[in-house]
Each structure stands twice: as structure tokens, then as C-alpha cells.
Amino acid sequence: MKASENILDKYKIPISGLSTGVHEYMFLLDDDMFSYFKHPDVEKGSVTAKVILEKRPTVIELDITMNGSLTVQCDRCLETFQYPIESEEKIVYTMGKLEGYDDEEIVIISKEQSFIDLTNDLYEIAVTQIPISKIHPNDAKGKPACNPEMLKILEQYIITGESTPTQKLSDIL
Ligand SMILES: [Zn+2]
């Protein structure tokens, strides 16, 4: 077995022998996962995903609660920082058509399917928490937590009129 297959194997839940009722799982989305998918903005991460699975005869409902942080690069000062994420999602798996679930993501599965592979879902939920503009949050004093040296360079550009306060260092360099 290749290493990459090993990395993703841990995000699978066996369902064929699973009894009806509620089951709980914990997954860790780690550096291995984020480096595997090679997301352009997310280098690393440490996110826990608690999955509450309810199995009924033809429906499997998943409530996924995510908490953790992703390592991203600040658009303003280009240093990396930990971006905290928090998310709750529901995924419904059904064997056949299902009424009454308009808002939820519905995945149709066959009776023969022996496991649910959450790799892509967990990854997608985590990385879609990243905003389009990734900027260091302010510190306790309300000052930007950006690299001060980089901020100085940025300010010089603003003063000389080559940039506007809304522009980012990544646009200039
Ligand atoms: Zn910054």
C-alpha cells in the first residue's frame, strides 16, 4: 500500500456491519492531509472533526462539528499564521430517493456500499472556512499582528502614493 493511501484511509467509516442507532467518531485533519491535497493557501492544519452518525434502515445522517486552525499566509505581511476555524455541517446518505431534506447535502449510496469515505468532505469543509482575504487578526491592543518590518515597508509605499491602505504587500512585491 502506498503512503498516500494510508493517509486517507483513516477518514473512512465502515457502515455495512454497523448497527442502527447513534455512533460517534473523532477524526484529526493533520498536516499529512493538507499537504496531500496541495491546497494553494493552506500549508498545514490541525483540525478535529467530531462526527455523530445516526444509522436508520435506509438513511445515514452525519453531523460534523469541526474545530481547529489552518496555517495560512497573511496577504498583507506574507508571514504565516494560524487561522482558527469552526464549522457545523450535516450530510445525509440515503439508499434511494428521500423527501423532506431540502437544505442538506444528500448523497445517494447503494445497499452494497460497505463504508463512507469522508476524506473529501472533511477536507472541503475545512478549507472553505478560509476567507478570500487572509489577514493577521489584531492583537489585544487593536494593532495588526503583522510582521512589523513588513508593515513599515507597506507604510512607505502608502506614503509615497504607490499604494493605498487597502492594498496588500503581496500586490506590491
Ligand atoms: Zn500579516
XYZ file of N, CA and C and ligand atoms in Angstrom:
520
model
N 0.835 -1.197 0.000
C 0.000 0.000 0.000
C 0.871 1.248 0.000
N 0.503 2.223 -0.808
C 1.267 3.461 -0.872
C 0.976 4.318 0.350
N 1.924 5.178 0.681
C 1.766 6.033 1.856
C 0.534 6.926 1.730
N 0.317 7.436 0.511
C -0.796 8.364 0.328
C -2.137 7.679 0.612
N -2.243 6.416 0.275
C -3.487 5.690 0.550
C -3.682 5.520 2.047
N -2.570 5.286 2.744
C -2.636 5.167 4.192
C -3.177 6.433 4.844
N -2.702 7.566 4.359
C -3.093 8.852 4.937
C -4.603 9.017 4.886
N -5.191 8.631 3.755
C -6.617 8.889 3.561
C -7.506 7.775 4.095
N -6.915 6.648 4.402
C -7.705 5.516 4.898
C -8.418 5.808 6.207
N -7.821 6.703 6.994
C -8.369 6.908 8.342
C -9.642 7.738 8.357
N -10.051 8.260 7.211
C -11.273 9.060 7.178
C -12.470 8.269 6.623
N -12.380 6.970 6.758
C -13.475 6.122 6.280
C -14.238 5.542 7.470
N -15.554 5.441 7.326
C -16.379 4.828 8.367
C -17.032 3.577 7.776
N -16.772 2.416 8.360
C -17.442 1.213 7.870
C -18.925 1.254 8.226
N -19.792 0.967 7.257
C -21.228 1.052 7.552
C -21.956 -0.279 7.369
N -21.314 -1.232 6.691
C -22.071 -2.463 6.390
C -22.436 -3.232 7.662
N -21.538 -3.322 8.608
C -21.842 -4.086 9.810
C -22.334 -3.225 10.965
N -22.555 -1.947 10.671
C -22.889 -1.009 11.743
C -24.344 -1.160 12.183
N -24.563 -1.185 13.489
C -25.935 -1.326 13.986
C -26.689 -0.015 13.819
N -28.016 -0.088 13.756
C -28.804 1.142 13.703
C -28.648 1.866 15.042
N -28.777 3.187 14.987
C -28.592 3.977 16.201
C -27.505 5.003 16.014
N -27.043 5.579 17.122
C -26.099 6.697 17.070
C -24.683 6.214 17.379
N -23.759 6.641 16.570
C -22.344 6.302 16.755
C -21.532 7.590 16.674
N -20.437 7.628 17.426
C -19.626 8.844 17.428
C -18.190 8.544 16.995
N -17.640 9.438 16.189
C -16.276 9.263 15.687
C -15.511 10.568 15.834
N -14.213 10.452 16.024
C -13.354 11.636 16.030
C -12.281 11.472 14.962
N -12.102 12.508 14.177
C -11.052 12.484 13.159
C -10.136 13.688 13.360
N -8.871 13.496 13.014
C -7.942 14.617 13.045
C -7.479 14.914 11.625
N -7.750 16.130 11.200
C -7.245 16.576 9.899
C -5.878 17.202 10.180
N -4.838 16.535 9.723
C -3.494 16.948 10.110
C -2.683 17.435 8.906
N -1.407 17.744 9.178
C -0.526 18.249 8.114
C -0.479 17.302 6.928
N -0.493 15.995 7.209
C -0.429 14.998 6.135
C -1.581 15.177 5.156
N -2.770 15.400 5.700
C -3.926 15.551 4.834
C -3.816 16.810 3.985
N -3.459 17.942 4.617
C -3.430 19.190 3.867
C -2.295 19.207 2.840
N -1.176 18.559 3.176
C -0.108 18.531 2.180
C -0.467 17.558 1.048
N -1.268 16.546 1.342
C -1.689 15.611 0.298
C -2.514 16.319 -0.782
N -3.440 17.184 -0.342
C -4.325 17.848 -1.296
C -3.677 19.061 -1.964
N -2.535 19.522 -1.433
C -1.790 20.640 -2.040
C -2.664 21.873 -2.287
N -3.419 22.261 -1.273
C -4.223 23.478 -1.395
C -3.288 24.681 -1.545
N -3.596 25.620 -2.475
C -2.681 26.755 -2.694
C -2.530 27.663 -1.475
N -3.521 27.726 -0.606
C -3.476 28.665 0.520
C -3.273 28.002 1.881
N -3.455 26.710 1.950
C -3.369 26.036 3.244
C -2.196 25.072 3.243
N -1.146 25.435 3.989
C 0.031 24.579 4.021
C -0.123 23.452 5.030
N -0.639 23.823 6.189
C -0.752 22.868 7.281
C -2.059 23.105 8.014
N -2.332 22.203 8.922
C -3.527 22.411 9.710
C -3.650 21.387 10.807
N -4.438 21.726 11.792
C -4.752 20.803 12.861
C -6.201 21.045 13.254
N -7.055 20.180 12.762
C -8.486 20.375 12.946
C -9.104 19.063 13.422
N -9.882 19.125 14.486
C -10.597 17.924 14.905
C -12.010 17.976 14.341
N -12.484 16.826 13.911
C -13.840 16.712 13.392
C -14.570 15.647 14.204
N -15.600 16.102 14.921
C -16.430 15.150 15.649
C -17.616 14.804 14.752
N -17.796 13.532 14.523
C -18.860 13.091 13.628
C -19.864 12.256 14.421
N -21.089 12.751 14.496
C -22.173 11.979 15.100
C -22.945 11.334 13.956
N -22.922 10.023 13.935
C -23.568 9.288 12.853
C -24.814 8.607 13.390
N -25.936 8.847 12.720
C -27.147 8.124 13.097
C -27.560 7.236 11.945
N -27.572 5.933 12.221
C -27.946 4.988 11.174
C -29.389 4.548 11.361
N -30.159 4.732 10.291
C -31.527 4.223 10.253
C -31.584 3.233 9.093
N -32.724 2.522 8.932
C -32.711 1.460 7.916
C -32.272 1.895 6.513
N -32.717 3.048 6.028
C -32.315 3.449 4.671
C -31.622 4.810 4.637
N -31.385 5.383 5.798
C -30.779 6.720 5.863
C -29.635 6.727 6.876
N -28.561 7.392 6.524
C -27.476 7.624 7.488
C -27.252 9.125 7.561
N -27.415 9.683 8.760
C -27.242 11.126 8.943
C -25.947 11.404 9.680
N -25.199 12.372 9.160
C -23.930 12.733 9.783
C -23.964 14.194 10.227
N -23.698 14.426 11.504
C -23.499 15.793 11.990
C -22.021 15.970 12.271
N -21.423 16.885 11.546
C -19.974 17.070 11.644
C -19.677 18.404 12.313
N -18.941 18.369 13.407
C -18.528 19.592 14.100
C -17.014 19.701 14.021
N -16.549 20.803 13.448
C -15.106 20.992 13.271
C -14.577 22.133 14.098
N -13.386 21.932 14.639
C -12.691 22.940 15.431
C -11.207 22.805 15.190
N -10.525 23.935 15.057
C -9.082 23.848 14.919
C -8.532 25.054 14.214
N -7.373 24.873 13.608
C -6.768 26.004 12.909
C -6.026 25.523 11.676
N -5.956 26.429 10.717
C -5.221 26.162 9.487
C -4.073 27.166 9.391
N -2.945 26.703 8.897
C -1.800 27.600 8.718
C -1.891 28.223 7.336
N -2.074 29.535 7.318
C -2.210 30.243 6.043
C -1.219 31.407 5.998
N -1.015 31.928 4.807
C -0.105 33.067 4.659
C -0.908 34.365 4.675
N -0.435 35.322 5.465
C -1.102 36.623 5.541
C -0.903 37.358 4.214
N -1.993 37.873 3.652
C -1.908 38.589 2.381
C -1.181 39.925 2.532
N -1.177 40.467 3.756
C -0.592 41.785 3.962
C 0.913 41.717 4.225
N 1.341 40.835 5.155
C 2.770 40.828 5.513
C 3.492 39.552 5.048
N 2.775 38.627 4.467
C 3.321 37.405 3.876
C 3.847 36.385 4.893
N 3.669 36.653 6.182
C 4.037 35.640 7.178
C 2.862 34.695 7.382
N 3.194 33.471 7.810
C 2.104 32.533 8.057
C 1.536 32.754 9.455
N 0.282 32.437 9.606
C -0.347 32.494 10.926
C -1.446 31.435 11.000
N -1.893 31.209 12.246
C -2.917 30.189 12.467
C -4.298 30.821 12.314
N -5.037 30.346 11.347
C -6.389 30.864 11.164
C -7.381 29.899 11.829
N -8.091 30.374 12.876
C -8.996 29.457 13.575
C -10.245 29.161 12.748
N -10.663 27.927 12.748
C -11.901 27.591 12.036
C -12.851 26.831 12.953
N -14.111 26.966 12.640
C -15.175 26.353 13.424
C -16.330 26.142 12.462
N -16.866 24.955 12.423
C -17.910 24.716 11.435
C -18.820 23.566 11.853
N -20.064 23.672 11.473
C -21.007 22.556 11.689
C -21.694 22.258 10.370
N -21.658 21.004 9.980
C -22.250 20.617 8.708
C -23.040 19.336 8.897
N -24.008 19.160 8.025
C -24.775 17.911 8.052
C -24.715 17.278 6.666
N -24.467 15.989 6.634
C -24.509 15.254 5.370
C -25.464 14.082 5.566
N -26.337 13.864 4.601
C -27.294 12.769 4.691
C -27.020 11.787 3.559
N -26.834 10.536 3.940
C -26.658 9.468 2.951
C -27.950 8.674 2.900
N -28.415 8.384 1.713
C -29.662 7.644 1.612
C -29.574 6.581 0.536
N -30.260 5.499 0.785
C -30.379 4.470 -0.236
C -31.691 4.723 -0.957
N -31.621 5.382 -2.097
C -32.827 5.741 -2.832
C -33.221 7.173 -2.570
N -34.331 7.603 -3.165
C -34.768 8.998 -3.069
C -35.295 9.316 -1.675
N -35.197 10.587 -1.303
C -35.576 10.955 0.055
C -36.342 12.279 0.038
N -37.489 12.310 0.729
C -38.276 13.548 0.818
C -37.971 14.246 2.136
N -38.119 15.557 2.141
C -38.050 16.293 3.396
C -36.669 16.757 3.809
N -35.694 16.598 2.945
C -34.355 17.116 3.248
C -33.955 18.085 2.148
N -34.467 19.307 2.227
C -34.224 20.247 1.139
C -32.875 20.947 1.263
N -32.477 21.248 2.475
C -31.288 22.084 2.666
C -30.009 21.274 2.785
N -30.149 20.047 3.183
C -28.975 19.248 3.477
C -28.327 18.719 2.209
N -27.053 18.438 2.331
C -26.384 17.744 1.233
C -26.781 16.274 1.286
N -27.353 15.785 0.189
C -27.818 14.400 0.161
C -26.914 13.590 -0.762
N -26.447 12.492 -0.277
C -25.612 11.612 -1.079
C -26.334 10.274 -1.202
N -26.527 9.849 -2.440
C -27.213 8.566 -2.651
C -26.167 7.450 -2.637
N -26.403 6.455 -1.837
C -25.480 5.318 -1.794
C -26.252 4.035 -2.080
N -25.523 2.993 -2.409
C -26.183 1.710 -2.679
C -26.163 0.855 -1.419
N -27.045 -0.139 -1.399
C -27.110 -1.046 -0.245
C -25.790 -1.804 -0.065
N -25.073 -1.974 -1.167
C -23.838 -2.770 -1.119
C -22.638 -1.980 -0.594
N -22.790 -0.669 -0.545
C -21.639 0.151 -0.120
C -21.237 -0.202 1.312
N -19.956 -0.513 1.495
C -19.548 -1.019 2.807
C -18.955 0.053 3.716
N -18.583 1.201 3.151
C -18.069 2.275 4.010
C -18.376 3.642 3.408
N -18.331 4.643 4.257
C -18.467 6.030 3.825
C -17.074 6.643 3.886
N -16.662 7.239 2.786
C -15.351 7.879 2.749
C -15.538 9.384 2.949
N -15.075 9.890 4.084
C -15.281 11.302 4.424
C -14.109 12.191 4.039
N -13.085 11.609 3.424
C -11.861 12.365 3.143
C -12.147 13.705 2.469
N -12.836 13.648 1.324
C -13.058 14.874 0.570
C -13.998 15.836 1.286
N -15.036 15.285 1.911
C -15.984 16.154 2.617
C -15.301 16.907 3.752
N -14.539 16.187 4.555
C -13.874 16.833 5.696
C -12.898 17.895 5.217
N -12.133 17.549 4.193
C -11.163 18.498 3.643
C -11.871 19.755 3.111
N -12.939 19.536 2.341
C -13.657 20.661 1.743
C -14.263 21.572 2.809
N -14.881 20.968 3.819
C -15.489 21.771 4.885
C -14.421 22.643 5.538
N -13.257 22.054 5.791
C -12.186 22.797 6.473
C -11.687 23.952 5.606
N -11.337 23.682 4.361
C -10.689 24.731 3.565
C -11.669 25.805 3.088
N -12.969 25.497 3.041
C -13.913 26.544 2.634
C -14.131 27.558 3.754
N -13.577 27.309 4.942
C -13.660 28.303 6.028
C -12.666 29.434 5.824
N -11.704 29.240 4.947
C -10.680 30.262 4.713
C -11.293 31.423 3.922
N -11.170 32.647 4.443
C -11.752 33.778 3.713
C -10.918 34.117 2.482
N -11.498 34.879 1.555
C -10.776 35.261 0.341
C -9.577 36.126 0.720
N -9.782 37.037 1.681
C -8.696 37.890 2.147
C -8.217 37.394 3.507
N -6.983 36.927 3.552
C -6.447 36.347 4.787
C -5.480 37.338 5.414
N -5.890 37.971 6.482
C -5.073 38.998 7.139
C -4.935 38.661 8.612
N -3.711 38.856 9.149
C -3.478 38.693 10.582
C -4.578 39.389 11.389
N -5.110 38.748 12.378
C -6.057 39.452 13.253
C -5.310 40.481 14.095
N -6.024 41.466 14.626
C -5.395 42.456 15.508
C -5.067 41.815 16.846
N -4.044 42.347 17.504
C -3.696 41.841 18.827
C -4.609 42.461 19.889
N -4.299 42.206 21.151
C -5.165 42.663 22.243
C -5.271 44.190 22.284
N -4.231 44.894 21.788
C -4.250 46.362 21.798
C -4.898 46.936 20.538
N -5.390 46.069 19.688
C -6.040 46.551 18.471
C -5.076 46.854 17.347
N -3.809 46.473 17.550
C -2.806 46.688 16.485
C -2.721 45.438 15.615
N -2.444 45.616 14.329
C -2.300 44.425 13.481
C -1.144 43.540 13.960
N -1.359 42.246 13.974
C -0.315 41.318 14.431
C 0.650 40.960 13.306
N 0.654 41.758 12.274
C 1.539 41.506 11.136
C 2.997 41.732 11.519
N 3.874 41.185 10.720
C 5.309 41.418 10.886
C 5.577 42.919 10.800
N 6.115 43.544 11.876
C 6.279 44.998 11.903
C 7.187 45.519 10.797
N 8.227 44.756 10.461
C 9.143 45.187 9.397
C 8.397 45.295 8.068
N 7.577 44.306 7.818
C 6.816 44.304 6.572
C 5.797 45.439 6.555
N 5.217 45.718 7.723
C 4.252 46.826 7.799
C 4.926 48.156 7.483
N 6.184 48.305 7.948
C 6.927 49.543 7.671
C 7.111 49.732 6.166
N 7.496 48.645 5.509
C 7.679 48.710 4.049
C 6.362 49.090 3.384
N 5.302 48.479 3.864
C 3.977 48.736 3.294
C 3.584 50.198 3.484
N 3.879 50.744 4.704
C 3.533 52.135 5.005
C 4.283 53.097 4.092
N 5.557 52.772 3.820
C 6.347 53.636 2.930
C 5.707 53.727 1.552
N 5.230 52.610 1.084
C 4.578 52.606 -0.229
C 3.313 53.446 -0.202
N 2.597 53.355 0.931
C 1.354 54.113 1.046
C 1.655 55.608 1.042
N 2.726 56.020 1.810
C 3.082 57.436 1.908
C 3.525 57.987 0.553
N 4.298 57.210 -0.177
C 4.765 57.699 -1.472
C 3.689 57.625 -2.546
N 2.535 57.203 -2.154
C 1.412 57.217 -3.089
C 1.410 56.068 -4.078
N 2.294 55.118 -3.850
C 2.331 53.989 -4.783
C 1.332 52.907 -4.400
N 0.751 53.100 -3.247
C -0.212 52.108 -2.800
C -1.315 52.808 -2.021
N -2.376 52.125 -1.788
C -3.457 52.632 -0.950
C -3.539 51.741 0.273
N -4.131 52.238 1.359
C -4.192 51.416 2.574
C -4.867 50.062 2.352
N -5.708 49.982 1.350
C -6.397 48.711 1.134
C -5.516 47.733 0.360
N -4.452 48.275 -0.239
C -3.588 47.380 -0.995
C -2.725 46.531 -0.070
N -2.314 45.421 -0.546
C -1.559 44.498 0.292
C -0.125 44.385 -0.217
N 0.723 43.984 0.693
C 2.120 43.843 0.340
C 2.312 42.841 -0.795
N 1.470 41.827 -0.814
C 1.619 40.807 -1.852
C 1.349 41.378 -3.236
N 0.601 42.498 -3.294
C 0.347 43.123 -4.594
C 1.543 43.935 -5.067
N 2.338 44.417 -4.101
C 3.432 45.340 -4.428
C 4.714 44.589 -4.782
N 5.040 43.611 -3.971
C 6.314 42.913 -4.125
C 6.338 42.056 -5.388
Zn 0.197 39.801 8.478
